[in-house]
Structure formats: structure tokens, C-alpha cells
XYZ file of C-alpha atoms in Angstrom:
744
model
C 29.828 -3.772 -2.967
C 30.732 -1.199 -5.626
C 33.452 -3.412 -7.133
C 31.160 -6.449 -7.341
C 28.377 -4.428 -8.956
C 30.899 -2.822 -11.331
C 31.874 -6.268 -12.566
C 28.213 -7.358 -12.739
C 27.347 -4.319 -14.855
C 30.184 -4.922 -17.307
C 29.347 -8.617 -17.526
C 25.695 -7.835 -18.269
C 26.790 -5.318 -20.923
C 29.054 -7.864 -22.646
C 26.656 -10.820 -22.310
C 23.606 -8.765 -23.179
C 22.012 -11.505 -25.321
C 22.203 -14.017 -22.489
C 20.891 -11.569 -19.867
C 17.984 -10.444 -22.054
C 17.117 -14.063 -22.842
C 16.996 -14.962 -19.141
C 14.588 -12.140 -18.295
C 12.359 -12.783 -21.301
C 12.278 -16.482 -20.396
C 11.297 -15.623 -16.800
C 8.545 -13.318 -18.046
C 7.253 -16.024 -20.403
C 7.381 -18.676 -17.702
C 5.517 -16.459 -15.229
C 2.938 -15.560 -17.873
C 2.281 -19.190 -18.764
C 1.973 -20.042 -15.077
C -0.523 -17.247 -14.527
C -2.588 -18.267 -17.560
C -2.738 -21.945 -16.595
C -3.304 -21.467 -12.853
C -6.803 -21.923 -11.437
C -8.758 -18.762 -10.810
C -8.228 -17.352 -7.347
C -11.192 -16.942 -5.083
C -11.823 -14.213 -2.582
C -8.962 -14.125 -0.099
C -10.022 -15.275 3.345
C -9.717 -12.629 6.014
C -8.523 -13.933 9.361
C -7.106 -12.307 12.480
C -5.288 -14.988 14.480
C -5.458 -14.586 18.227
C -8.546 -12.353 18.333
C -11.827 -13.319 19.957
C -13.787 -12.702 16.750
C -11.553 -15.154 14.864
C -11.779 -17.759 17.637
C -15.573 -17.561 17.471
C -15.527 -17.891 13.690
C -13.277 -20.966 13.893
C -15.546 -22.474 16.556
C -18.571 -21.977 14.296
C -16.899 -23.907 11.477
C -16.067 -26.708 13.898
C -19.402 -26.971 15.738
C -21.746 -26.044 12.857
C -20.297 -28.039 9.923
C -21.753 -27.516 6.463
C -23.114 -24.048 7.190
C -20.778 -22.387 4.646
C -19.760 -19.715 7.107
C -17.503 -18.111 4.501
C -20.053 -18.371 1.687
C -21.493 -15.345 -0.061
C -24.701 -13.767 1.198
C -27.216 -11.455 -0.394
C -29.968 -9.438 1.244
C -32.764 -8.740 -1.185
C -34.546 -5.733 0.323
C -38.127 -4.898 -0.700
C -39.976 -1.632 -0.104
C -43.692 -1.242 -0.732
C -45.030 1.613 -2.876
C -46.197 4.727 -1.054
C -49.383 4.061 0.906
C -48.984 0.292 0.753
C -47.468 -2.317 3.052
C -45.395 -5.400 2.414
C -48.099 -7.480 4.116
C -50.670 -6.574 1.438
C -51.658 -9.736 -0.506
C -50.254 -8.593 -3.863
C -46.902 -7.500 -2.451
C -46.642 -10.628 -0.305
C -47.262 -12.839 -3.334
C -44.558 -10.998 -5.306
C -42.018 -11.503 -2.501
C -42.842 -15.183 -2.133
C -42.503 -15.708 -5.885
C -39.083 -14.013 -5.724
C -38.020 -16.251 -2.808
C -39.089 -19.349 -4.760
C -37.223 -18.139 -7.840
C -34.061 -17.484 -5.806
C -34.165 -20.966 -4.234
C -33.696 -22.673 -7.610
C -30.017 -21.771 -7.956
C -27.520 -24.654 -7.830
C -25.118 -22.691 -5.597
C -27.835 -21.516 -3.191
C -27.808 -23.073 0.283
C -30.998 -21.481 1.567
C -33.287 -18.484 1.189
C -35.237 -17.080 4.135
C -38.877 -16.130 3.692
C -39.364 -12.617 5.204
C -42.794 -13.515 6.564
C -41.645 -16.699 8.300
C -38.382 -15.162 9.576
C -40.188 -12.045 10.861
C -38.035 -9.920 8.570
C -40.647 -7.234 8.045
C -40.249 -3.755 9.560
C -42.644 -2.602 12.298
C -44.377 -0.158 9.984
C -44.745 -2.934 7.386
C -43.152 -0.971 4.540
C -39.823 -2.816 4.248
C -38.901 -6.512 4.222
C -35.869 -8.537 3.238
C -34.964 -12.062 2.175
C -31.495 -13.414 2.898
C -29.827 -15.681 0.347
C -26.886 -17.864 1.442
C -24.521 -19.423 -1.105
C -22.057 -22.308 -0.980
C -19.133 -20.288 -2.311
C -17.673 -16.824 -1.737
C -18.692 -13.761 -3.705
C -15.583 -13.845 -5.929
C -16.197 -17.528 -6.728
C -19.899 -17.148 -7.461
C -20.838 -17.977 -11.062
C -22.017 -15.182 -13.311
C -25.205 -17.205 -13.885
C -25.988 -17.087 -10.157
C -25.374 -13.319 -10.039
C -27.552 -12.816 -13.129
C -30.327 -14.885 -11.559
C -30.149 -12.706 -8.447
C -30.414 -9.530 -10.501
C -33.205 -10.936 -12.702
C -35.326 -11.930 -9.712
C -34.974 -8.430 -8.287
C -35.927 -6.925 -11.641
C -39.063 -9.089 -11.824
C -40.137 -7.788 -8.412
C -39.487 -4.209 -9.551
C -41.814 -4.743 -12.500
C -44.529 -5.614 -9.979
C -44.162 -2.154 -8.457
C -41.814 -2.809 -5.531
C -38.548 -0.999 -4.815
C -35.887 -3.739 -4.694
C -32.191 -3.416 -3.832
C -29.525 -6.073 -3.192
C -26.923 -5.891 -0.418
C -24.228 -8.264 0.794
C -21.148 -9.618 -0.969
C -22.852 -11.821 -3.578
C -22.564 -9.090 -6.199
C -18.951 -8.374 -5.320
C -17.013 -7.468 -8.448
C -13.324 -7.680 -9.274
C -11.927 -4.181 -8.698
C -10.603 -2.207 -11.651
C -8.201 0.682 -11.662
C -9.620 2.593 -14.599
C -7.882 4.667 -17.249
C -6.129 6.877 -14.709
C -3.514 4.146 -14.183
C -2.552 4.476 -17.851
C -2.447 8.255 -17.428
C -0.001 7.791 -14.535
C 2.330 5.734 -16.723
C 1.981 8.292 -19.518
C 2.998 11.095 -17.134
C 6.016 9.011 -16.100
C 6.950 8.625 -19.772
C 6.742 12.387 -20.368
C 8.922 13.100 -17.318
C 11.512 10.580 -18.528
C 11.597 12.131 -21.992
C 12.083 15.602 -20.502
C 14.777 14.304 -18.148
C 16.775 12.440 -20.801
C 15.800 14.332 -23.956
C 15.655 11.021 -25.813
C 12.886 8.515 -26.476
C 15.335 5.608 -26.331
C 16.804 6.596 -22.967
C 13.336 7.372 -21.614
C 11.970 4.057 -22.822
C 14.531 1.896 -21.002
C 13.237 2.525 -17.450
C 9.645 2.058 -18.599
C 10.451 -1.191 -20.424
C 12.394 -2.738 -17.564
C 9.797 -1.648 -14.987
C 7.000 -3.227 -17.024
C 8.968 -6.454 -17.431
C 9.669 -6.582 -13.687
C 6.047 -5.888 -12.793
C 4.914 -8.412 -15.398
C 7.037 -11.122 -13.788
C 5.975 -10.191 -10.267
C 2.243 -9.856 -10.937
C 2.157 -12.997 -13.112
C 3.863 -14.965 -10.345
C 1.350 -13.640 -7.817
C -1.548 -14.529 -10.137
C -0.158 -18.029 -10.671
C 0.171 -18.615 -6.929
C -3.001 -16.789 -5.908
C -5.168 -19.882 -5.586
C -2.544 -21.985 -3.803
C -1.543 -19.221 -1.359
C -5.000 -17.663 -0.919
C -3.983 -14.255 -2.287
C -6.605 -11.573 -2.747
C -7.067 -9.212 -5.682
C -5.507 -6.300 -3.779
C -2.237 -8.239 -3.426
C -1.371 -8.045 -7.125
C -2.628 -4.452 -7.374
C -0.347 -3.332 -4.557
C 2.604 -5.196 -6.070
C 1.931 -3.516 -9.422
C 1.666 -0.097 -7.794
C 4.928 -0.285 -5.858
C 6.776 -2.351 -8.467
C 6.098 0.189 -11.225
C 7.138 3.129 -9.060
C 10.425 1.729 -7.776
C 11.190 -0.086 -11.021
C 11.112 3.135 -13.019
C 12.991 5.069 -10.345
C 15.822 2.545 -9.922
C 16.361 2.274 -13.665
C 16.210 6.072 -13.959
C 19.098 6.521 -11.506
C 21.335 4.008 -13.261
C 20.623 5.346 -16.771
C 21.197 8.901 -15.541
C 24.529 7.920 -13.964
C 25.524 6.091 -17.148
C 24.982 9.264 -19.172
C 27.042 11.241 -16.637
C 29.894 8.730 -16.988
C 29.731 9.033 -20.780
C 29.994 12.803 -20.394
C 33.258 12.192 -18.511
C 34.677 10.639 -21.673
C 34.552 6.959 -20.669
C 33.907 4.086 -23.041
C 30.407 2.648 -22.897
C 31.287 -0.615 -21.163
C 33.335 1.224 -18.554
C 30.531 3.763 -18.107
C 28.004 0.960 -17.561
C 30.252 -0.683 -14.976
C 30.741 2.563 -13.064
C 27.029 3.428 -13.244
C 26.050 0.052 -11.770
C 28.894 0.162 -9.251
C 27.913 3.574 -7.873
C 24.223 4.247 -8.588
C 23.621 0.495 -8.368
C 24.974 0.454 -4.813
C 22.441 3.107 -3.849
C 19.724 1.106 -5.622
C 20.586 -2.007 -3.591
C 20.416 -0.221 -0.247
C 17.316 1.753 -1.185
C 15.644 -1.480 -2.278
C 16.672 -3.155 0.961
C 14.920 -0.480 3.018
C 11.708 -0.940 0.994
C 11.904 -4.742 1.351
C 12.520 -4.480 5.124
C 9.508 -2.186 5.510
C 7.204 -4.435 3.457
C 8.287 -7.758 4.946
C 8.095 -6.178 8.393
C 4.304 -5.982 7.971
C 4.271 -9.646 9.001
C 4.796 -8.627 12.661
C 1.170 -7.438 12.704
C 0.141 -11.101 12.329
C -2.741 -10.430 9.945
C -2.234 -12.963 7.122
C -3.743 -10.761 4.397
C -1.429 -7.856 5.283
C 1.562 -10.218 5.514
C 0.856 -11.641 2.058
C 0.440 -8.192 0.545
C 3.744 -7.049 2.047
C 5.750 -10.109 1.013
C 4.328 -10.108 -2.526
C 5.138 -6.401 -2.966
C 8.614 -6.954 -1.466
C 9.252 -9.715 -4.007
C 8.309 -7.361 -6.833
C 10.699 -4.718 -5.446
C 13.500 -7.310 -5.305
C 12.841 -8.161 -8.955
C 12.977 -4.439 -9.801
C 16.402 -4.167 -8.142
C 17.778 -7.205 -10.005
C 16.444 -5.956 -13.338
C 17.953 -2.512 -12.781
C 21.363 -4.081 -12.033
C 21.410 -6.532 -14.963
C 18.878 -5.806 -17.679
C 19.491 -2.049 -17.818
C 23.225 -2.641 -18.635
C 22.206 -5.194 -21.261
C 19.720 -2.823 -22.906
C 22.270 -0.014 -22.806
C 24.514 -2.311 -24.782
C 21.802 -2.767 -27.401
C 21.042 0.973 -27.488
C 24.667 1.899 -28.197
C 25.097 5.517 -29.284
C 21.348 6.177 -29.177
C 21.742 6.866 -25.439
C 23.791 10.052 -25.415
C 26.073 11.577 -22.765
C 24.599 13.877 -20.131
C 23.963 17.329 -21.583
C 23.957 16.164 -25.199
C 20.419 16.176 -26.507
C 19.137 14.128 -29.378
C 16.958 15.288 -32.251
C 13.908 15.324 -30.000
C 15.028 18.299 -27.904
C 17.937 19.583 -29.950
C 21.659 18.789 -29.923
C 22.980 21.794 -28.070
C 25.267 21.205 -25.096
C 24.023 22.507 -21.777
C 26.758 23.437 -19.394
C 24.507 23.370 -16.349
C 23.739 19.660 -16.629
C 24.920 17.330 -13.851
C 28.236 15.815 -14.832
C 29.253 18.606 -17.197
C 32.731 20.015 -16.743
C 32.171 23.688 -17.384
C 34.268 25.722 -19.761
C 36.928 27.846 -18.049
C 36.346 30.692 -20.451
C 32.559 30.552 -20.056
C 31.672 29.478 -16.513
C 28.678 27.183 -16.338
C 25.482 28.704 -15.002
C 24.462 26.965 -11.745
C 21.526 24.649 -12.259
C 18.294 24.904 -10.280
C 19.400 22.300 -7.727
C 22.572 24.251 -7.029
C 20.708 27.537 -6.662
C 18.122 25.999 -4.327
C 20.732 24.281 -2.141
C 22.740 27.501 -1.926
C 19.621 29.325 -0.750
C 18.885 26.674 1.911
C 22.493 26.715 3.133
C 22.315 30.512 3.544
C 18.988 30.380 5.460
C 18.820 26.906 7.023
C 16.855 27.843 10.139
C 14.095 29.641 8.247
C 13.728 26.778 5.745
C 13.698 24.196 8.553
C 11.013 26.020 10.543
C 8.867 26.620 7.459
C 9.066 22.954 6.436
C 8.310 21.601 9.920
C 5.426 24.044 10.492
C 3.946 23.275 7.060
C 4.023 19.509 7.598
C 2.698 19.974 11.118
C -0.261 21.919 9.772
C -0.952 19.217 7.175
C -0.870 16.601 9.951
C -3.538 18.320 12.088
C -6.495 16.356 10.574
C -4.776 13.127 11.676
C -5.697 13.998 15.269
C -9.345 13.174 14.435
C -8.504 9.903 12.674
C -11.335 7.347 12.806
C -10.545 3.774 11.833
C -12.794 1.076 10.402
C -13.165 -1.429 7.601
C -15.329 -0.698 4.545
C -18.802 -2.167 4.309
C -21.847 -1.477 2.139
C -22.333 1.795 4.030
C -19.115 3.129 2.506
C -20.225 2.344 -1.059
C -21.328 5.159 -3.388
C -25.049 5.994 -3.143
C -25.393 5.016 -6.810
C -24.829 1.311 -6.011
C -27.584 -1.132 -5.168
C -25.541 -2.348 -2.177
C -25.565 1.115 -0.609
C -29.286 1.649 -1.327
C -30.057 -1.721 0.285
C -27.978 -0.691 3.293
C -29.938 2.560 3.636
C -33.312 0.792 3.277
C -32.411 -1.680 6.035
C -31.345 1.212 8.295
C -34.636 2.966 7.558
C -36.776 -0.064 8.267
C -34.926 -1.827 11.075
C -32.617 0.788 12.617
C -28.981 1.810 12.038
C -27.579 -1.158 13.970
C -29.307 -3.723 11.778
C -26.506 -3.533 9.190
C -23.949 -4.492 11.824
C -25.421 -7.407 13.787
C -23.262 -9.058 16.440
C -23.070 -12.821 16.572
C -22.552 -14.202 20.053
C -21.251 -17.769 20.162
C -21.822 -19.619 23.439
C -19.593 -22.667 23.945
C -21.225 -24.614 26.790
C -19.478 -27.915 26.143
C -17.932 -27.901 29.631
C -21.114 -26.747 31.376
C -23.519 -28.975 33.292
C -26.661 -27.379 31.831
C -26.018 -25.853 28.359
C -29.653 -24.799 27.843
C -29.640 -22.792 31.040
C -26.364 -21.151 29.999
C -27.867 -20.141 26.660
C -30.864 -18.568 28.385
C -28.706 -16.794 30.984
C -26.447 -15.359 28.279
C -29.410 -13.974 26.346
C -30.859 -12.384 29.481
C -27.505 -10.799 30.382
C -27.185 -9.269 26.916
C -30.744 -7.885 26.997
C -29.821 -5.883 30.068
C -26.973 -4.047 28.339
C -27.246 -0.534 26.878
C -27.810 0.035 23.158
C -29.332 -3.419 22.582
C -32.407 -3.389 20.329
C -32.977 -7.086 19.656
C -31.638 -10.365 21.039
C -32.738 -13.461 19.139
C -33.357 -16.784 20.927
C -30.313 -19.059 21.091
C -29.884 -21.401 18.115
C -28.066 -24.558 19.322
C -26.163 -26.986 17.123
C -27.111 -30.656 16.728
C -24.966 -31.683 19.710
C -26.655 -29.068 21.853
C -23.370 -27.853 23.351
C -22.929 -24.652 21.323
C -25.414 -21.956 20.334
C -25.471 -18.669 18.431
C -27.316 -15.552 19.546
C -27.790 -12.594 17.203
C -27.681 -9.137 18.789
C -28.900 -6.046 16.946
C -27.312 -2.837 18.325
C -29.115 0.476 18.374
C -26.215 2.337 16.777
C -24.520 2.090 13.394
C -21.673 -0.438 13.023
C -18.814 2.106 13.006
C -19.977 4.033 16.091
C -18.174 4.168 19.438
C -21.420 3.079 21.112
C -21.430 -0.201 19.199
C -17.783 -0.743 20.103
C -18.646 -0.242 23.756
C -21.463 -2.770 23.423
C -19.046 -5.385 22.056
C -16.770 -4.877 25.050
C -19.800 -4.948 27.350
C -20.889 -8.355 26.023
C -17.368 -9.677 26.453
C -17.221 -8.394 30.020
C -20.537 -10.091 30.761
C -19.190 -13.272 29.176
C -16.271 -13.258 31.607
C -18.736 -13.399 34.505
C -20.717 -16.194 32.870
C -17.550 -18.217 32.393
C -16.649 -17.826 36.041
C -20.073 -19.173 37.053
C -20.716 -21.867 34.428
C -17.384 -22.646 32.665
C -19.003 -21.609 29.370
C -17.143 -19.442 26.879
C -19.027 -16.465 25.417
C -17.429 -15.101 22.236
C -18.499 -12.186 20.020
C -17.914 -12.237 16.261
C -19.416 -10.860 13.064
C -18.110 -8.179 10.711
C -18.548 -5.391 13.271
C -16.640 -7.287 15.974
C -14.001 -8.216 13.385
C -13.526 -4.542 12.529
C -13.106 -3.633 16.184
C -10.572 -6.418 16.733
C -8.633 -5.442 13.605
C -8.366 -1.824 14.759
C -7.182 -2.836 18.216
C -4.693 -5.371 16.851
C -3.246 -2.852 14.401
C -2.977 -0.185 17.102
C -1.191 -2.624 19.413
C 1.222 -3.648 16.645
C 2.124 -0.133 15.463
C 4.821 0.599 18.060
C 6.581 -2.831 17.778
C 6.445 -2.495 13.996
C 7.969 0.973 14.069
C 10.731 -0.214 16.401
C 11.529 -3.211 14.189
C 11.419 -1.551 10.778
C 12.886 1.823 11.698
C 15.509 0.115 13.880
C 16.698 -2.221 11.120
C 16.706 0.531 8.522
C 18.515 2.861 10.967
C 21.299 0.291 11.317
C 21.438 -0.141 7.559
C 21.722 3.611 7.009
C 24.517 3.868 9.590
C 26.461 1.419 7.417
C 25.665 3.387 4.251
C 26.332 6.914 5.576
C 28.810 6.054 8.361
C 27.051 8.565 10.578
C 24.696 8.565 13.572
C 22.879 11.871 13.112
C 22.140 11.513 9.380
C 20.101 8.268 9.814
C 18.416 9.766 12.883
C 17.458 12.856 10.900
C 16.159 10.593 8.096
C 13.896 8.709 10.508
C 12.506 11.870 12.117
C 11.851 13.413 8.712
C 9.953 10.283 7.716
C 7.693 10.612 10.751
C 6.867 14.170 9.712
C 5.988 13.182 6.159
C 3.881 10.139 7.119
C 1.885 12.124 9.702
C 1.258 14.862 7.130
C 0.172 12.230 4.603
C -2.215 10.664 7.130
C -3.638 14.114 7.764
C -4.280 14.538 4.046
C -5.982 11.117 3.885
C -8.286 12.069 6.777
C -9.091 15.431 5.166
C -10.090 13.823 1.841
C -11.592 10.445 2.765
C -13.031 11.241 6.199
C -13.784 14.969 6.093
C -14.586 15.097 2.371
C -12.196 17.870 1.306
C -11.649 17.702 -2.475
C -13.610 14.435 -2.454
C -15.236 15.243 -5.797
C -11.864 15.821 -7.428
C -10.562 12.514 -6.046
C -13.671 10.555 -7.000
C -14.590 9.824 -3.362
C -18.363 9.410 -3.480
C -18.767 8.406 0.156
C -16.730 9.630 3.105
C -16.286 7.569 6.255
C -13.697 6.092 8.597
C -10.185 5.519 7.280
C -9.388 1.839 6.794
C -7.938 0.278 9.920
C -4.809 -0.973 8.184
C -4.037 2.357 6.489
C -1.804 3.896 9.225
C 0.467 0.885 9.707
C 0.521 0.191 5.971
C 1.518 3.748 5.164
C 4.199 3.656 7.852
C 5.732 0.569 6.235
C 5.550 1.554 2.589
C 6.285 5.272 2.985
C 9.289 4.575 5.190
C 10.803 2.333 2.552
C 10.146 4.808 -0.244
C 11.333 7.772 1.823
C 14.682 6.118 2.377
C 15.085 5.814 -1.419
C 15.518 9.554 -1.817
C 17.549 9.805 1.372
C 20.037 7.257 0.010
C 20.210 8.703 -3.503
C 20.549 12.334 -2.446
C 22.632 12.163 0.733
C 25.198 9.700 -0.610
C 26.099 12.432 -3.128
C 26.655 14.818 -0.234
C 28.696 12.320 1.757
C 30.849 11.570 -1.264
C 31.658 15.260 -1.677
C 32.390 15.626 2.047
C 34.732 12.646 2.322
C 36.670 13.979 -0.682
C 37.518 17.229 1.042
C 34.623 19.645 0.574
C 33.299 21.679 3.469
C 29.920 20.486 4.879
C 27.897 23.369 3.410
C 29.556 23.020 0.006
C 29.009 19.244 0.114
C 25.267 19.871 0.450
C 25.332 22.089 -2.639
C 27.394 19.548 -4.575
C 24.963 16.783 -3.676
C 22.069 18.827 -5.013
C 23.953 19.830 -8.150
C 24.414 16.192 -9.145
C 21.282 14.611 -7.683
C 18.424 17.087 -7.346
C 17.195 16.903 -10.930
C 17.116 13.133 -11.081
C 15.574 12.803 -7.611
C 12.914 15.335 -8.598
C 12.126 13.379 -11.766
C 11.996 10.131 -9.782
C 9.589 11.634 -7.236
C 7.292 13.025 -9.927
C 7.263 9.626 -11.633
C 6.467 7.806 -8.396
C 3.692 10.283 -7.583
C 2.216 9.860 -11.070
C 2.214 6.055 -10.810
C 0.600 6.085 -7.371
C -1.918 8.759 -8.337
C -2.961 6.568 -11.262
C -4.499 4.113 -8.804
C -6.844 6.785 -7.398
C -9.169 5.783 -10.244
C -9.627 2.287 -8.788
C -13.154 1.115 -8.055
C -12.010 -0.370 -4.726
C -11.887 2.137 -1.886
C -8.823 0.475 -0.318
C -6.725 0.830 -3.486
C -7.996 4.385 -4.062
C -7.020 5.394 -0.542
C -3.607 3.704 -0.734
C -2.869 5.335 -4.109
C -3.726 8.814 -2.817
C -1.928 8.298 0.491
C 1.296 7.112 -1.114
C 1.245 9.849 -3.788
C 0.815 12.662 -1.252
C 3.359 11.043 1.087
C 5.986 10.972 -1.688
C 5.257 14.628 -2.399
C 5.720 15.636 1.248
C 8.786 13.476 1.742
C 10.624 14.219 -1.501
C 9.919 17.923 -1.871
C 9.560 19.099 1.731
C 11.619 16.696 3.832
C 14.429 15.581 1.497
C 14.663 18.761 -0.613
C 14.237 21.319 2.193
C 14.473 19.954 5.720
C 17.391 17.572 5.053
C 19.784 20.165 3.567
C 18.738 22.677 6.230
C 19.534 20.244 9.060
C 22.840 19.212 7.480
C 23.810 22.860 7.060
C 23.025 23.557 10.722
C 24.893 20.482 11.962
C 28.001 21.064 9.829
C 30.741 18.507 10.487
C 28.776 17.023 13.381
C 26.375 15.487 10.872
C 29.082 13.063 9.707
C 30.379 12.155 13.161
C 30.805 8.469 13.952
C 32.599 6.996 16.990
C 35.962 5.531 15.989
C 35.197 2.164 17.569
C 31.968 1.930 15.545
C 33.752 3.057 12.389
C 36.189 0.159 12.793
C 33.395 -2.317 13.533
C 31.166 -1.440 10.595
C 31.736 -3.162 7.232
C 32.930 -0.932 4.394
C 30.269 -1.248 1.691
C 31.908 1.419 -0.508
C 28.691 3.039 -1.757
C 30.760 5.939 -3.134
C 32.709 3.607 -5.432
C 36.162 4.447 -4.107
C 37.376 0.956 -5.014
C 36.505 1.508 -8.672
C 39.546 3.741 -9.170
C 41.907 0.857 -8.543
C 39.746 -1.527 -10.559
C 39.774 0.626 -13.693
C 43.263 2.066 -13.193
C 42.118 5.687 -13.129
C 44.410 8.311 -11.775
C 42.624 10.350 -9.138
C 43.626 13.616 -10.728
C 42.906 12.721 -14.325
C 39.152 12.835 -14.147
C 36.473 14.307 -11.990
C 34.545 11.282 -10.734
C 30.805 11.881 -10.450
C 29.551 9.776 -7.589
C 26.208 8.685 -6.140
């Protein structure tokens, strides 16, 4: 591995014009494809194998032309104080609004509140439902403007009017905080390298990689039914790992220059050693992201694969374009410890890679001092780290899962105000109606089955309203709308869904009719259950594959096991922080969380996948330094210190950069992206600074030589990937005693 990458790095350095041309051509090609591709609509959300999805598919088959996936809007009217919606003037205003709404070319139908009995019992609130032919993301701006204008006309007549539903759905934006995140990354790079040129290389290559990845996703969005969050996630992860991977290679290149090597040789060694760690770190991230497909939720699978593709591009760019750009930069990228004009030219003897002066011993750097402290007091550091993460994880014990709806919107939005008005006028369960689909095709008397099903549902607890069955033209399938008494995200509503399904099992036994429950509330319940069922198989698959990969890298059993257990600590602590902020409301104002509520159903399994991949990055980069020192004769405790001396500063910079990039997405207008950005940022903090910087060295110090134990039969069976770059000595003809080789 190291020898191949060494040759690839030197080739990219020598053929820098060709390499740069290839990547620029790929960026241009992807950009042109994205610009010429048709606009993507709203990604369809499906959950194969669930009852809610089966019912939805049956509706499309038995009720053709109903635009089941089309946008809907609920225009909610409230009469002025002391008046009712049935008063002649208010009624005339509503009917004029309904007529105005019906004129739209994309409108399928508009219900009249007075004919549909959509007026509250006290007569103060009514609503009209507008159904469209296309989804909310595909709806023309003219149709959205017409919807807003009609509501404004009714407001002028004295009514309170709000609009709910997905017709006014907007494309999410990330806000200026994303730019701030990149700016923080730039500052950290400048401080780390002391040079604008060296700092600019990781940023440039990361932006090129993300540009290619996101443009490719945009170009394929329509054909592959990719949602807006797919490209946002790819951008988030691609930027973070792209900067980090380039940072490690540039840092290693500067260390090789400090050893007195020529620039081409230094590039080859940097790619051969740090590049090997980049490849294996990237593989763990890709495994974790692609592994999301085992959940069998298409949207989650697409998000994972798209982000994994962007990570793969980041790895390839780090291995090829960074060497090419280093060739262009020439002497502007200085050896480790030699600062440019920006931060002064003085040599610092405590920099990684410096060979201290015998007459003036180098002062130990911060990483060395910290590692020495941990090695002296490993048990205390271990207990403090574990207890601290355990305390942070406590809120996760009250984790509530759900999918966002209008009730989770900020109170400043018209969607949320419409949601609250409907709850006020028709009860909390009105915003989460259940649709019961009765398939009586195999029954002898479908009409009797429809009536029996309605009667069974009326007898269940927490049922407020059961509408009469609405059969299709063939008369073999009908829909029944059920209004619960509780809000959509409550446990009571979940119990009602299961109660209807249990009653349906009895009806099927008697009549051969299938009774299925669907709707957004039932979908949310099925998503939560499906994700919970998939969590353990996903953990086994992803952690198992990565565990095997790390055994190959570290040639140890206990080190990969310790890495996996440390990951579990950090992800549980991160989930606890997410619950505290987004569910409990701690620091919600600081994070821009206007409305607290259940954590998104896919958040736990998504965080497990992404955080595991990112956590292994720092494990690979930091611990390979320690293993290298150990296999070259140092005692276990000293090897830990050596690993920190050479890797702690760069790993710290990489973690701060990744946290800054993720935190930049907290400014997104979409709650899912905001939550993911915060969750990943806090997870990187816990994993990099508590697990990898404290718990890992403490455990290795306690284990001593046992940490690097590997059965002889397994040692012979495993392939030698040479992450430490041992084969590079023979390749370059170095004498082992001539130079101190700084390894990754």
C-alpha cells in the first residue's frame, strides 16, 4: 500500500499539469451536467415492507388520478372575536376565497368548508383544503403566490387566515453560518501551517471535491429521485473530510521537508505514509455511510451512498491533487517549524518532525506534555473521561423519536399558526388523521365489510371521529378517515394505530378483507419501528467490517475493540446532547431552535453510521503513530507519548476544522440539517478530545504490551498493508540509521 501510494504521489508531483487538468475537467463536466439537468422535485419518501407504505401503494393502484403524492394546503380561517364563521359576511368571504383558489391550473380540487362540514363546533374556525397535481417542491411560484394572495384578501375582510400543509414548502437554506464555519477552518489552517499558501491547499482541494460531488448529485437528482438534503449532507461531510485528509498529507509533507528530503521525495513519502492512513480512514467512513442501505429506507440509502461518493472523491483528490498543487507551490510551502512572513521565520524546536539541538534540548510540545500526564495517571484520566461522557449521555435515556411536521415549525411561520388553529378548533388529533384503507376485493360483501370496519374503529379508545367509508369506482376498496383524540406524536395515538391494526386482523379472519392504516402519523410510527429494528443489524455490519479493517491496519485485537467501545461512548454522549437541546430545549436560543419536540426518527442510526466513520479517522491517524513507534523498539508508554508528539497537533486542528464545518450547518432553515449539523459537531468534540485524546492513551498505557497482541496464526493470515511505510526505505534507498523517519 505505502509503496504504491509513494509512487502515485511522485507521479502526481511530476505530472502536475496533467493531474490538475483532469480534476478541473471533472469539475467542469459535473458543473455543466448540474446546470443542464432538469430541476429535481421533492424526493419521494417510501418505507418498503411497512403497512403504511403498502396502503399508500394500494391507494395509487385502486384510486388512480387522485395525485396521492401531490401538494396540499389547508387554508384555515378564524372569525373575529364575537363572530362566527357561519355569519353571512364571513361565509361569503370564505366562499369567494374558495372560488379564487379553484382557478389555479395546478389545482385538482378545493373543498368548501360548509359543504365538507369543516367548521368547528363553536363555529369560530373553518378550513378549506386545496389539493394540487404536483408536489410542494414542484409547485410553480405563481401557484404559491395565488395561495398567499387569496389568504391576504380574506385577511383584509377581517378574518384571521393561516396556511398549513406542504404547498408552501421552501428549498432549505443553510444561512451565513456555513460560510463562518469555512472561515474558522481557514483560520485554523493558517495557525497550523503559518502560511496562507499551505493553508489554502486543503481548502481548495476540499472545495473542488465537494463541487464535483454536489454537482454530480444535482445533475442526477431528477433521474434518481434525490432530495435536497442529499446534496446538503454530501457537502457537509465532504467538506469536513476533504479538509482533514488534505491537512494530514500537507502536514506530513512539511515534516518530510524538515528531514532534509527533496520536494518530490517528500511528496512521495507523505502520500505513502499519511496517504495510507487517509485511505483506511476514508474506507471506514464509506463503509459506515454505504451501510445505511441495510435499513431499507430509500431516502436514507441515497443520502448515505451520495455522501460516501463525495468522501471517495475527497480521498482521491488528497492522494493526487495535493501532490500536484505542492509541485506548483514549490518553496512557498515551507518545512515544518519554519514559518513564513505571516507568522515570522523563527525555527521552533518543539514542532513535530524537528530534530532538536543537542546543545539546546527541545522543549516538549503540548501533545507530549499531555500524553506524559495521561501515561502517569491513566486510571484517573480513564475514569474521568468515561464518567463525563456517561453524564452527557443521560438525556438519551428519555429519547423520543418522530418525524417533523408543521407542529415542529417555529411559531412565527404560517404553517405552525395554521396547525395551532386546527388544534384549537378541532382537537389535537386533527393534525394527524389516520387513513384506513379497506381492501375488500376478495370479500363476498364489500359494503358490509366497510361498515363493519368503521363500527370496529368507533369502539376503540381515543377515537374522536370516524368518517363514512369512501369506496372507489370499482367498489372493492374504500378509505376511512379516523381523527384521534391525541396529538400525532403521542404514545396514545401510536397505541390507537396498533389497535386498528389488531382489529383489522380479526376482520381479515372473518371476511378475507385487508385493513391497512396509513397517513403521515402511521408513516412516522412505522419509520421509528423500522429504524429501531435495523439498529442492531446495522451496528453489527458496520462495526464488524470496520473492526476487521482496523485489525489489518493495527495488527492488534484489543486496539480495534477499544476503538469501537470508545465510539459507543461518544455517540451516546452526542445523542444525549441532541436530546438536551432539541427535545428539552437547553441552549435552544443559542442554537436557533425555535420549537422543541421529538428527535427525528432517523437521527440515532444516522449518527451511529456517520460518527463511527469519522471517529475512526482520528483513531487511524493518531494510533498508527503509536504503533509505528512501538514496532520500532519503543516501550508501550513511550510509544503513546511519541504518537502524541507527532500527531496531536494535527489531529486537534483537524477536529476543530471538522467541528467548525459541521457547526456551520446549524444555521440551516431545515430542522433535519440543523440537528445533524449540531449532532455531528458535538460528536466530533466528544470523540476527538475526550475519547481519542484522553481515553485512548489511558487505555493503551494500562494495557501496555497486551494492547498490541495478535495471535501468530492471525498475523500470518492477515495481509501486510504497510501503513507505517516500512517498504519506503528500500524504495528510496535510505539507510535506517541516516535519518529519523517520521511516520503516520
